[in-house]
Structures are given as C-alpha cells and as structure tokens.
C-alpha cells in the first residue's frame, strides 16, 4: 500500500506542477484599455524556430477577436526592418493601434530521479492461470531520470500611437504540454491579470 500511495503522490505532483504562473509584471500607471478600443493589433512572437513562431502568433490571434494581424504575414521580406524611422512610420501609417510581443527568455532544466515503482498484486489469486500470468510480469519498474523544464516567457504590450510600452509581464511555465498549450495558458493568465489590476476594462 505504501508503494501505491507513493506512485499516486508522484503522479499528483507532476500533474499539479504542469502550470503557468506570472512572476513579475508592470503597467503604465493609471493607464487603462477598454475592450474594443483597439481595432488593429500586430502580433509578434520573437522565436528562432519558424514553426513555433507561427504557432504562437496564430494562438495569440485567437484572443483578439479578429483584430490581430500576425507578423509572419505582415512583416514580409519587402518590409524595411532596418531603418527604425521607416519601420515606425509604416506601422503607424497602416493604422495599427498596438502590438503584442511574446519572447522566450530562457529555459531552466532540472534532472530528477524517479525511484523504482513496485507493482502490487493481491495475496490471493482466484486460479492458477491468473497466478501464472502475473508471475510472467516484472514485479518492479526500474527507476529512471526525467528532465523538468521551466520556460520563462516575456510578454509586452505596446501602444503604437503613443510609441511606448504600456504593459509587460514575465511568466514561468513548468513542463508545458507543447508551445500552443503554453501560449494559451499564458494568454489566459495575462488577460485575467490585466482585468484584475484594472489595466483592461470591459465596457
């Protein structure tokens, strides 16, 4: 019974730790955004992996009610990204109200050892066949190493019209289940944070 409880405890710990938390955030003092106030938002994922970049931007797009434009479609090869003034003027001329960026800062890795787990069988077997089959199965699972990963992500909201940062936050995601799920968790958490602190106000 002790071994069974240990297995349940390990499963519970690893399941409950698979979460995202905000570790730090900042907002421009007294700044408020009303839902529906912005009509055109540039979505940018600053990731080296092109596939993940597109996945993240597409996932962020789902939370903007059709008002977002992903950078991989807008910032194409013909776009002047080197000249900062031309870059700024182009985005303003195209009518963007704001921009949201998401950037992977770091990945913390921790190697942990999972002790061997013993399978528990009842002391009494109803028949010989049952007893024999159980005997063919290994009575223990060897211990093994597992790698825990914590993804540290920075999310920043810019006002294009005012040309400045108005909100930023750092999140940590423990063993996320893929980049899309991680982005979804971060987006939901950040939105709740913005509502709770009065940065985003529902009309």
mmCIF file of N, CA and C in Angstrom, residues 78-202:
data_model
loop_
_atom_site.group_PDB
_atom_site.id
_atom_site.type_symbol
_atom_site.label_atom_id
_atom_site.label_comp_id
_atom_site.label_asym_id
_atom_site.label_seq_id
_atom_site.Cartn_x
_atom_site.Cartn_y
_atom_site.Cartn_z
ATOM 1 N N UNK A 78 9.817 42.207 -48.060
ATOM 2 C CA UNK A 78 9.833 43.531 -48.686
ATOM 3 C C UNK A 78 9.718 44.660 -47.665
ATOM 4 N N UNK A 79 9.542 44.293 -46.407
ATOM 5 C CA UNK A 79 9.366 45.290 -45.355
ATOM 6 C C UNK A 79 10.723 45.758 -44.859
ATOM 7 N N UNK A 80 10.891 47.084 -44.736
ATOM 8 C CA UNK A 80 12.143 47.664 -44.259
ATOM 9 C C UNK A 80 12.196 47.593 -42.727
ATOM 10 N N UNK A 81 12.941 46.620 -42.206
ATOM 11 C CA UNK A 81 13.022 46.431 -40.754
ATOM 12 C C UNK A 81 14.287 47.051 -40.156
ATOM 13 N N UNK A 82 15.194 47.484 -41.026
ATOM 14 C CA UNK A 82 16.482 48.007 -40.548
ATOM 15 C C UNK A 82 16.369 49.475 -40.152
ATOM 16 N N UNK A 83 15.708 50.271 -40.985
ATOM 17 C CA UNK A 83 15.535 51.701 -40.714
ATOM 18 C C UNK A 83 14.400 51.868 -39.704
ATOM 19 N N UNK A 84 14.751 52.230 -38.480
ATOM 20 C CA UNK A 84 13.756 52.312 -37.405
ATOM 21 C C UNK A 84 12.665 53.335 -37.685
ATOM 22 N N UNK A 85 13.041 54.484 -38.227
ATOM 23 C CA UNK A 85 12.052 55.529 -38.502
ATOM 24 C C UNK A 85 11.056 55.085 -39.568
ATOM 25 N N UNK A 86 11.560 54.472 -40.631
ATOM 26 C CA UNK A 86 10.667 53.987 -41.684
ATOM 27 C C UNK A 86 9.780 52.865 -41.163
ATOM 28 N N UNK A 87 10.367 52.023 -40.334
ATOM 29 C CA UNK A 87 9.630 50.927 -39.708
ATOM 30 C C UNK A 87 8.460 51.486 -38.893
ATOM 31 N N UNK A 88 8.756 52.455 -38.026
ATOM 32 C CA UNK A 88 7.756 53.067 -37.153
ATOM 33 C C UNK A 88 6.671 53.770 -37.974
ATOM 34 N N UNK A 89 7.098 54.546 -38.948
ATOM 35 C CA UNK A 89 6.138 55.307 -39.757
ATOM 36 C C UNK A 89 5.221 54.398 -40.570
ATOM 37 N N UNK A 90 5.767 53.285 -41.046
ATOM 38 C CA UNK A 90 4.987 52.340 -41.841
ATOM 39 C C UNK A 90 3.882 51.710 -40.997
ATOM 40 N N UNK A 91 4.245 51.287 -39.785
ATOM 41 C CA UNK A 91 3.263 50.650 -38.905
ATOM 42 C C UNK A 91 2.163 51.638 -38.521
ATOM 43 N N UNK A 92 2.553 52.868 -38.243
ATOM 44 C CA UNK A 92 1.559 53.895 -37.903
ATOM 45 C C UNK A 92 0.676 54.213 -39.096
ATOM 46 N N UNK A 93 1.285 54.320 -40.268
ATOM 47 C CA UNK A 93 0.531 54.632 -41.481
ATOM 48 C C UNK A 93 -0.475 53.539 -41.829
ATOM 49 N N UNK A 94 -0.142 52.315 -41.458
ATOM 50 C CA UNK A 94 -1.044 51.201 -41.733
ATOM 51 C C UNK A 94 -2.131 51.047 -40.682
ATOM 52 N N UNK A 95 -2.167 51.978 -39.750
ATOM 53 C CA UNK A 95 -3.296 52.052 -38.827
ATOM 54 C C UNK A 95 -3.266 51.133 -37.618
ATOM 55 N N UNK A 96 -2.091 50.687 -37.216
ATOM 56 C CA UNK A 96 -2.020 49.827 -36.038
ATOM 57 C C UNK A 96 -2.201 50.658 -34.764
ATOM 58 N N UNK A 97 -3.014 50.136 -33.860
ATOM 59 C CA UNK A 97 -3.205 50.774 -32.554
ATOM 60 C C UNK A 97 -2.171 50.287 -31.550
ATOM 61 N N UNK A 98 -1.842 48.997 -31.632
ATOM 62 C CA UNK A 98 -0.912 48.439 -30.671
ATOM 63 C C UNK A 98 -0.208 47.204 -31.194
ATOM 64 N N UNK A 99 0.687 46.705 -30.390
ATOM 65 C CA UNK A 99 1.427 45.489 -30.745
ATOM 66 C C UNK A 99 1.632 44.654 -29.487
ATOM 67 N N UNK A 100 1.588 43.344 -29.660
ATOM 68 C CA UNK A 100 1.845 42.414 -28.564
ATOM 69 C C UNK A 100 3.000 41.507 -28.971
ATOM 70 N N UNK A 101 4.016 41.454 -28.137
ATOM 71 C CA UNK A 101 5.162 40.588 -28.426
ATOM 72 C C UNK A 101 5.284 39.524 -27.345
ATOM 73 N N UNK A 102 5.710 38.352 -27.760
ATOM 74 C CA UNK A 102 5.979 37.275 -26.816
ATOM 75 C C UNK A 102 7.363 36.723 -27.139
ATOM 76 N N UNK A 103 8.221 36.644 -26.117
ATOM 77 C CA UNK A 103 9.613 36.243 -26.336
ATOM 78 C C UNK A 103 10.045 35.226 -25.284
ATOM 79 N N UNK A 104 10.687 34.162 -25.749
ATOM 80 C CA UNK A 104 11.240 33.165 -24.835
ATOM 81 C C UNK A 104 12.572 33.680 -24.307
ATOM 82 N N UNK A 105 12.631 33.910 -22.999
ATOM 83 C CA UNK A 105 13.843 34.436 -22.381
ATOM 84 C C UNK A 105 14.835 33.328 -22.065
ATOM 85 N N UNK A 106 14.330 32.248 -21.473
ATOM 86 C CA UNK A 106 15.232 31.182 -21.040
ATOM 87 C C UNK A 106 14.438 29.910 -20.772
ATOM 88 N N UNK A 107 15.160 28.799 -20.724
ATOM 89 C CA UNK A 107 14.571 27.513 -20.341
ATOM 90 C C UNK A 107 15.430 26.922 -19.230
ATOM 91 N N UNK A 108 14.855 26.818 -18.032
ATOM 92 C CA UNK A 108 15.566 26.197 -16.908
ATOM 93 C C UNK A 108 15.325 24.688 -16.945
ATOM 94 N N UNK A 109 16.411 23.912 -16.859
ATOM 95 C CA UNK A 109 16.299 22.457 -16.910
ATOM 96 C C UNK A 109 16.774 21.853 -15.603
ATOM 97 N N UNK A 110 16.036 20.868 -15.123
ATOM 98 C CA UNK A 110 16.394 20.182 -13.878
ATOM 99 C C UNK A 110 16.217 18.679 -14.072
ATOM 100 N N UNK A 111 17.280 17.932 -13.827
ATOM 101 C CA UNK A 111 17.238 16.482 -13.963
ATOM 102 C C UNK A 111 16.829 15.877 -12.622
ATOM 103 N N UNK A 112 15.757 15.099 -12.627
ATOM 104 C CA UNK A 112 15.260 14.488 -11.396
ATOM 105 C C UNK A 112 15.204 12.973 -11.560
ATOM 106 N N UNK A 113 15.392 12.263 -10.444
ATOM 107 C CA UNK A 113 15.350 10.799 -10.462
ATOM 108 C C UNK A 113 14.018 10.307 -9.916
ATOM 109 N N UNK A 114 13.341 9.452 -10.698
ATOM 110 C CA UNK A 114 12.091 8.841 -10.267
ATOM 111 C C UNK A 114 12.417 7.442 -9.747
ATOM 112 N N UNK A 115 12.243 7.187 -8.451
ATOM 113 C CA UNK A 115 12.599 5.875 -7.881
ATOM 114 C C UNK A 115 11.789 4.744 -8.504
ATOM 115 N N UNK A 116 12.299 3.509 -8.366
ATOM 116 C CA UNK A 116 11.601 2.364 -8.928
ATOM 117 C C UNK A 116 10.250 2.181 -8.237
ATOM 118 N N UNK A 117 9.284 1.712 -9.023
ATOM 119 C CA UNK A 117 7.933 1.538 -8.510
ATOM 120 C C UNK A 117 7.586 0.053 -8.532
ATOM 121 N N UNK A 118 7.119 -0.474 -7.403
ATOM 122 C CA UNK A 118 6.776 -1.889 -7.298
ATOM 123 C C UNK A 118 5.288 -2.091 -7.558
ATOM 124 N N UNK A 119 4.992 -3.065 -8.403
ATOM 125 C CA UNK A 119 3.607 -3.399 -8.676
ATOM 126 C C UNK A 119 3.050 -4.259 -7.551
ATOM 127 N N UNK A 120 1.870 -3.896 -7.100
ATOM 128 C CA UNK A 120 1.264 -4.629 -6.002
ATOM 129 C C UNK A 120 0.205 -5.589 -6.534
ATOM 130 N N UNK A 121 0.279 -6.837 -6.125
ATOM 131 C CA UNK A 121 -0.714 -7.828 -6.528
ATOM 132 C C UNK A 121 -1.410 -8.378 -5.284
ATOM 133 N N UNK A 122 -2.647 -8.808 -5.412
ATOM 134 C CA UNK A 122 -3.341 -9.372 -4.250
ATOM 135 C C UNK A 122 -2.655 -10.661 -3.782
ATOM 136 N N UNK A 123 -2.759 -10.940 -2.491
ATOM 137 C CA UNK A 123 -2.130 -12.141 -1.931
ATOM 138 C C UNK A 123 -2.813 -13.420 -2.397
ATOM 139 N N UNK A 124 -4.051 -13.271 -2.790
ATOM 140 C CA UNK A 124 -4.807 -14.464 -3.179
ATOM 141 C C UNK A 124 -5.185 -14.381 -4.659
ATOM 142 N N UNK A 125 -4.903 -15.397 -5.436
ATOM 143 C CA UNK A 125 -5.266 -15.455 -6.844
ATOM 144 C C UNK A 125 -6.398 -16.468 -7.017
ATOM 145 N N UNK A 126 -7.384 -16.108 -7.803
ATOM 146 C CA UNK A 126 -8.565 -16.946 -7.938
ATOM 147 C C UNK A 126 -8.273 -18.283 -8.609
ATOM 148 N N UNK A 127 -7.290 -18.305 -9.526
ATOM 149 C CA UNK A 127 -6.994 -19.554 -10.215
ATOM 150 C C UNK A 127 -5.530 -19.587 -10.639
ATOM 151 N N UNK A 128 -5.103 -20.748 -11.118
ATOM 152 C CA UNK A 128 -3.709 -20.949 -11.491
ATOM 153 C C UNK A 128 -3.292 -20.048 -12.653
ATOM 154 N N UNK A 129 -4.167 -19.942 -13.684
ATOM 155 C CA UNK A 129 -3.824 -19.148 -14.885
ATOM 156 C C UNK A 129 -3.538 -17.698 -14.519
ATOM 157 N N UNK A 130 -4.372 -17.149 -13.646
ATOM 158 C CA UNK A 130 -4.176 -15.760 -13.202
ATOM 159 C C UNK A 130 -2.842 -15.632 -12.491
ATOM 160 N N UNK A 131 -2.570 -16.570 -11.599
ATOM 161 C CA UNK A 131 -1.329 -16.532 -10.831
ATOM 162 C C UNK A 131 -0.105 -16.665 -11.748
ATOM 163 N N UNK A 132 -0.191 -17.545 -12.745
ATOM 164 C CA UNK A 132 0.925 -17.786 -13.653
ATOM 165 C C UNK A 132 1.201 -16.560 -14.525
ATOM 166 N N UNK A 133 0.133 -15.919 -15.036
ATOM 167 C CA UNK A 133 0.304 -14.739 -15.886
ATOM 168 C C UNK A 133 0.937 -13.591 -15.112
ATOM 169 N N UNK A 134 0.505 -13.426 -13.864
ATOM 170 C CA UNK A 134 1.091 -12.375 -13.049
ATOM 171 C C UNK A 134 2.562 -12.642 -12.787
ATOM 172 N N UNK A 135 2.909 -13.914 -12.698
ATOM 173 C CA UNK A 135 4.295 -14.269 -12.452
ATOM 174 C C UNK A 135 5.211 -13.962 -13.604
ATOM 175 N N UNK A 136 4.639 -13.899 -14.824
ATOM 176 C CA UNK A 136 5.446 -13.587 -16.002
ATOM 177 C C UNK A 136 5.751 -12.101 -16.105
ATOM 178 N N UNK A 137 4.989 -11.290 -15.402
ATOM 179 C CA UNK A 137 5.163 -9.837 -15.460
ATOM 180 C C UNK A 137 6.218 -9.406 -14.441
ATOM 181 N N UNK A 138 7.040 -8.476 -14.834
ATOM 182 C CA UNK A 138 8.057 -7.968 -13.913
ATOM 183 C C UNK A 138 7.394 -7.337 -12.702
ATOM 184 N N UNK A 139 7.963 -7.608 -11.536
ATOM 185 C CA UNK A 139 7.348 -7.127 -10.309
ATOM 186 C C UNK A 139 7.796 -5.711 -9.936
ATOM 187 N N UNK A 140 8.645 -5.131 -10.728
ATOM 188 C CA UNK A 140 9.044 -3.763 -10.433
ATOM 189 C C UNK A 140 9.468 -3.046 -11.701
ATOM 190 N N UNK A 141 9.287 -1.728 -11.696
ATOM 191 C CA UNK A 141 9.725 -0.868 -12.799
ATOM 192 C C UNK A 141 10.978 -0.136 -12.340
ATOM 193 N N UNK A 142 12.100 -0.307 -13.033
ATOM 194 C CA UNK A 142 13.349 0.339 -12.603
ATOM 195 C C UNK A 142 13.213 1.854 -12.522
ATOM 196 N N UNK A 143 13.990 2.435 -11.640
ATOM 197 C CA UNK A 143 13.989 3.884 -11.553
ATOM 198 C C UNK A 143 14.584 4.508 -12.806
ATOM 199 N N UNK A 144 14.272 5.782 -13.042
ATOM 200 C CA UNK A 144 14.755 6.454 -14.244
ATOM 201 C C UNK A 144 14.876 7.957 -13.992
ATOM 202 N N UNK A 145 15.594 8.614 -14.874
ATOM 203 C CA UNK A 145 15.754 10.067 -14.786
ATOM 204 C C UNK A 145 14.774 10.765 -15.715
ATOM 205 N N UNK A 146 14.265 11.889 -15.257
ATOM 206 C CA UNK A 146 13.353 12.698 -16.064
ATOM 207 C C UNK A 146 13.833 14.143 -16.043
ATOM 208 N N UNK A 147 13.586 14.876 -17.127
ATOM 209 C CA UNK A 147 14.035 16.261 -17.224
ATOM 210 C C UNK A 147 12.851 17.216 -17.069
ATOM 211 N N UNK A 148 12.864 17.993 -15.994
ATOM 212 C CA UNK A 148 11.862 19.036 -15.809
ATOM 213 C C UNK A 148 12.330 20.312 -16.515
ATOM 214 N N UNK A 149 11.402 20.956 -17.202
ATOM 215 C CA UNK A 149 11.739 22.184 -17.922
ATOM 216 C C UNK A 149 10.789 23.310 -17.524
ATOM 217 N N UNK A 150 11.368 24.464 -17.236
ATOM 218 C CA UNK A 150 10.583 25.659 -16.935
ATOM 219 C C UNK A 150 10.880 26.719 -17.994
ATOM 220 N N UNK A 151 9.853 27.100 -18.732
ATOM 221 C CA UNK A 151 10.010 28.078 -19.807
ATOM 222 C C UNK A 151 9.673 29.471 -19.270
ATOM 223 N N UNK A 152 10.634 30.382 -19.407
ATOM 224 C CA UNK A 152 10.457 31.756 -18.942
ATOM 225 C C UNK A 152 10.161 32.640 -20.150
ATOM 226 N N UNK A 153 8.981 33.243 -20.150
ATOM 227 C CA UNK A 153 8.496 33.993 -21.319
ATOM 228 C C UNK A 153 8.167 35.431 -20.928
ATOM 229 N N UNK A 154 8.565 36.343 -21.787
ATOM 230 C CA UNK A 154 8.251 37.762 -21.599
ATOM 231 C C UNK A 154 7.171 38.176 -22.585
ATOM 232 N N UNK A 155 6.115 38.812 -22.078
ATOM 233 C CA UNK A 155 5.044 39.334 -22.929
ATOM 234 C C UNK A 155 4.980 40.848 -22.741
ATOM 235 N N UNK A 156 4.977 41.578 -23.847
ATOM 236 C CA UNK A 156 4.970 43.044 -23.786
ATOM 237 C C UNK A 156 3.860 43.595 -24.677
ATOM 238 N N UNK A 157 3.171 44.600 -24.161
ATOM 239 C CA UNK A 157 2.121 45.282 -24.928
ATOM 240 C C UNK A 157 2.592 46.706 -25.205
ATOM 241 N N UNK A 158 2.577 47.076 -26.475
ATOM 242 C CA UNK A 158 2.993 48.414 -26.900
ATOM 243 C C UNK A 158 1.795 49.193 -27.448
ATOM 244 N N UNK A 159 1.802 50.474 -27.174
ATOM 245 C CA UNK A 159 0.870 51.376 -27.846
ATOM 246 C C UNK A 159 1.608 51.955 -29.051
ATOM 247 N N UNK A 160 1.125 51.659 -30.241
ATOM 248 C CA UNK A 160 1.764 52.183 -31.456
ATOM 249 C C UNK A 160 1.522 53.678 -31.584
ATOM 250 N N UNK A 161 0.335 54.114 -31.255
ATOM 251 C CA UNK A 161 0.008 55.539 -31.370
ATOM 252 C C UNK A 161 0.854 56.396 -30.432
ATOM 253 N N UNK A 162 1.063 55.870 -29.208
ATOM 254 C CA UNK A 162 1.866 56.604 -28.227
ATOM 255 C C UNK A 162 3.343 56.263 -28.327
ATOM 256 N N UNK A 163 3.661 55.192 -29.072
ATOM 257 C CA UNK A 163 5.036 54.758 -29.299
ATOM 258 C C UNK A 163 5.770 54.445 -27.990
ATOM 259 N N UNK A 164 5.131 53.586 -27.159
ATOM 260 C CA UNK A 164 5.767 53.227 -25.888
ATOM 261 C C UNK A 164 5.168 51.930 -25.330
ATOM 262 N N UNK A 165 5.900 51.354 -24.370
ATOM 263 C CA UNK A 165 5.408 50.182 -23.652
ATOM 264 C C UNK A 165 4.345 50.618 -22.657
ATOM 265 N N UNK A 166 3.258 49.842 -22.583
ATOM 266 C CA UNK A 166 2.227 50.159 -21.587
ATOM 267 C C UNK A 166 1.975 49.000 -20.622
ATOM 268 N N UNK A 167 2.457 47.795 -20.965
ATOM 269 C CA UNK A 167 2.325 46.652 -20.052
ATOM 270 C C UNK A 167 3.389 45.619 -20.389
ATOM 271 N N UNK A 168 3.931 44.967 -19.366
ATOM 272 C CA UNK A 168 4.875 43.871 -19.591
ATOM 273 C C UNK A 168 4.767 42.875 -18.445
ATOM 274 N N UNK A 169 5.061 41.627 -18.751
ATOM 275 C CA UNK A 169 4.982 40.601 -17.727
ATOM 276 C C UNK A 169 5.905 39.438 -18.021
ATOM 277 N N UNK A 170 6.358 38.780 -16.968
ATOM 278 C CA UNK A 170 7.194 37.589 -17.076
ATOM 279 C C UNK A 170 6.413 36.397 -16.515
ATOM 280 N N UNK A 171 6.375 35.311 -17.284
ATOM 281 C CA UNK A 171 5.688 34.108 -16.825
ATOM 282 C C UNK A 171 6.653 32.925 -16.823
ATOM 283 N N UNK A 172 6.351 31.954 -15.950
ATOM 284 C CA UNK A 172 7.095 30.700 -15.922
ATOM 285 C C UNK A 172 6.117 29.552 -16.137
ATOM 286 N N UNK A 173 6.430 28.694 -17.105
ATOM 287 C CA UNK A 173 5.588 27.544 -17.404
ATOM 288 C C UNK A 173 6.366 26.271 -17.128
ATOM 289 N N UNK A 174 5.854 25.455 -16.206
ATOM 290 C CA UNK A 174 6.541 24.232 -15.792
ATOM 291 C C UNK A 174 6.061 23.052 -16.632
ATOM 292 N N UNK A 175 7.006 22.427 -17.348
ATOM 293 C CA UNK A 175 6.701 21.270 -18.196
ATOM 294 C C UNK A 175 5.448 21.471 -19.046
ATOM 295 N N UNK A 176 5.412 22.518 -19.862
ATOM 296 C CA UNK A 176 4.213 22.754 -20.679
ATOM 297 C C UNK A 176 3.993 21.650 -21.707
ATOM 298 N N UNK A 177 2.742 21.430 -22.018
ATOM 299 C CA UNK A 177 2.375 20.399 -22.982
ATOM 300 C C UNK A 177 2.327 21.000 -24.383
ATOM 301 N N UNK A 178 3.494 21.372 -24.912
ATOM 302 C CA UNK A 178 3.573 21.933 -26.257
ATOM 303 C C UNK A 178 3.478 23.445 -26.259
ATOM 304 N N UNK A 179 3.976 24.057 -27.322
ATOM 305 C CA UNK A 179 4.047 25.516 -27.417
ATOM 306 C C UNK A 179 2.663 26.147 -27.517
ATOM 307 N N UNK A 180 1.719 25.483 -28.172
ATOM 308 C CA UNK A 180 0.375 26.042 -28.330
ATOM 309 C C UNK A 180 -0.339 26.098 -26.988
ATOM 310 N N UNK A 181 -0.285 25.007 -26.228
ATOM 311 C CA UNK A 181 -0.927 24.987 -24.911
ATOM 312 C C UNK A 181 -0.276 25.974 -23.962
ATOM 313 N N UNK A 182 1.048 26.099 -24.046
ATOM 314 C CA UNK A 182 1.746 27.053 -23.195
ATOM 315 C C UNK A 182 1.302 28.478 -23.510
ATOM 316 N N UNK A 183 1.228 28.804 -24.795
ATOM 317 C CA UNK A 183 0.801 30.140 -25.207
ATOM 318 C C UNK A 183 -0.622 30.426 -24.763
ATOM 319 N N UNK A 184 -1.472 29.414 -24.886
ATOM 320 C CA UNK A 184 -2.861 29.562 -24.459
ATOM 321 C C UNK A 184 -2.943 29.834 -22.959
ATOM 322 N N UNK A 185 -2.167 29.088 -22.172
ATOM 323 C CA UNK A 185 -2.160 29.290 -20.718
ATOM 324 C C UNK A 185 -1.653 30.680 -20.359
ATOM 325 N N UNK A 186 -0.591 31.111 -21.032
ATOM 326 C CA UNK A 186 -0.020 32.439 -20.768
ATOM 327 C C UNK A 186 -1.039 33.530 -21.110
ATOM 328 N N UNK A 187 -1.688 33.400 -22.264
ATOM 329 C CA UNK A 187 -2.654 34.406 -22.713
ATOM 330 C C UNK A 187 -3.814 34.539 -21.735
ATOM 331 N N UNK A 188 -4.347 33.412 -21.302
ATOM 332 C CA UNK A 188 -5.465 33.437 -20.351
ATOM 333 C C UNK A 188 -5.043 34.063 -19.031
ATOM 334 N N UNK A 189 -3.871 33.684 -18.542
ATOM 335 C CA UNK A 189 -3.381 34.184 -17.264
ATOM 336 C C UNK A 189 -3.125 35.685 -17.316
ATOM 337 N N UNK A 190 -2.520 36.137 -18.400
ATOM 338 C CA UNK A 190 -2.220 37.561 -18.549
ATOM 339 C C UNK A 190 -3.500 38.387 -18.653
ATOM 340 N N UNK A 191 -4.465 37.873 -19.396
ATOM 341 C CA UNK A 191 -5.736 38.599 -19.540
ATOM 342 C C UNK A 191 -6.434 38.746 -18.182
ATOM 343 N N UNK A 192 -6.431 37.676 -17.384
ATOM 344 C CA UNK A 192 -7.015 37.735 -16.050
ATOM 345 C C UNK A 192 -6.277 38.752 -15.176
ATOM 346 N N UNK A 193 -4.943 38.770 -15.323
ATOM 347 C CA UNK A 193 -4.136 39.716 -14.559
ATOM 348 C C UNK A 193 -4.471 41.156 -14.948
ATOM 349 N N UNK A 194 -4.585 41.405 -16.243
ATOM 350 C CA UNK A 194 -4.904 42.757 -16.726
ATOM 351 C C UNK A 194 -6.279 43.212 -16.240
ATOM 352 N N UNK A 195 -7.241 42.288 -16.217
ATOM 353 C CA UNK A 195 -8.579 42.627 -15.728
ATOM 354 C C UNK A 195 -8.553 42.919 -14.227
ATOM 355 N N UNK A 196 -7.849 42.080 -13.485
ATOM 356 C CA UNK A 196 -7.840 42.214 -12.026
ATOM 357 C C UNK A 196 -7.160 43.492 -11.558
ATOM 358 N N UNK A 197 -6.163 43.948 -12.310
ATOM 359 C CA UNK A 197 -5.456 45.157 -11.902
ATOM 360 C C UNK A 197 -6.038 46.414 -12.532
ATOM 361 N N UNK A 198 -7.098 46.249 -13.336
ATOM 362 C CA UNK A 198 -7.772 47.420 -13.926
ATOM 363 C C UNK A 198 -7.110 47.974 -15.152
ATOM 364 N N UNK A 199 -6.142 47.242 -15.710
ATOM 365 C CA UNK A 199 -5.484 47.719 -16.933
ATOM 366 C C UNK A 199 -6.425 47.564 -18.129
ATOM 367 N N UNK A 200 -7.125 46.438 -18.212
ATOM 368 C CA UNK A 200 -8.165 46.230 -19.219
ATOM 369 C C UNK A 200 -9.516 46.367 -18.537
ATOM 370 N N UNK A 201 -10.361 47.194 -19.123
ATOM 371 C CA UNK A 201 -11.685 47.461 -18.548
ATOM 372 C C UNK A 201 -12.745 47.054 -19.566
ATOM 373 N N UNK A 202 -13.660 46.189 -19.130
ATOM 374 C CA UNK A 202 -14.760 45.785 -20.007
ATOM 375 C C UNK A 202 -15.793 46.889 -20.093
#
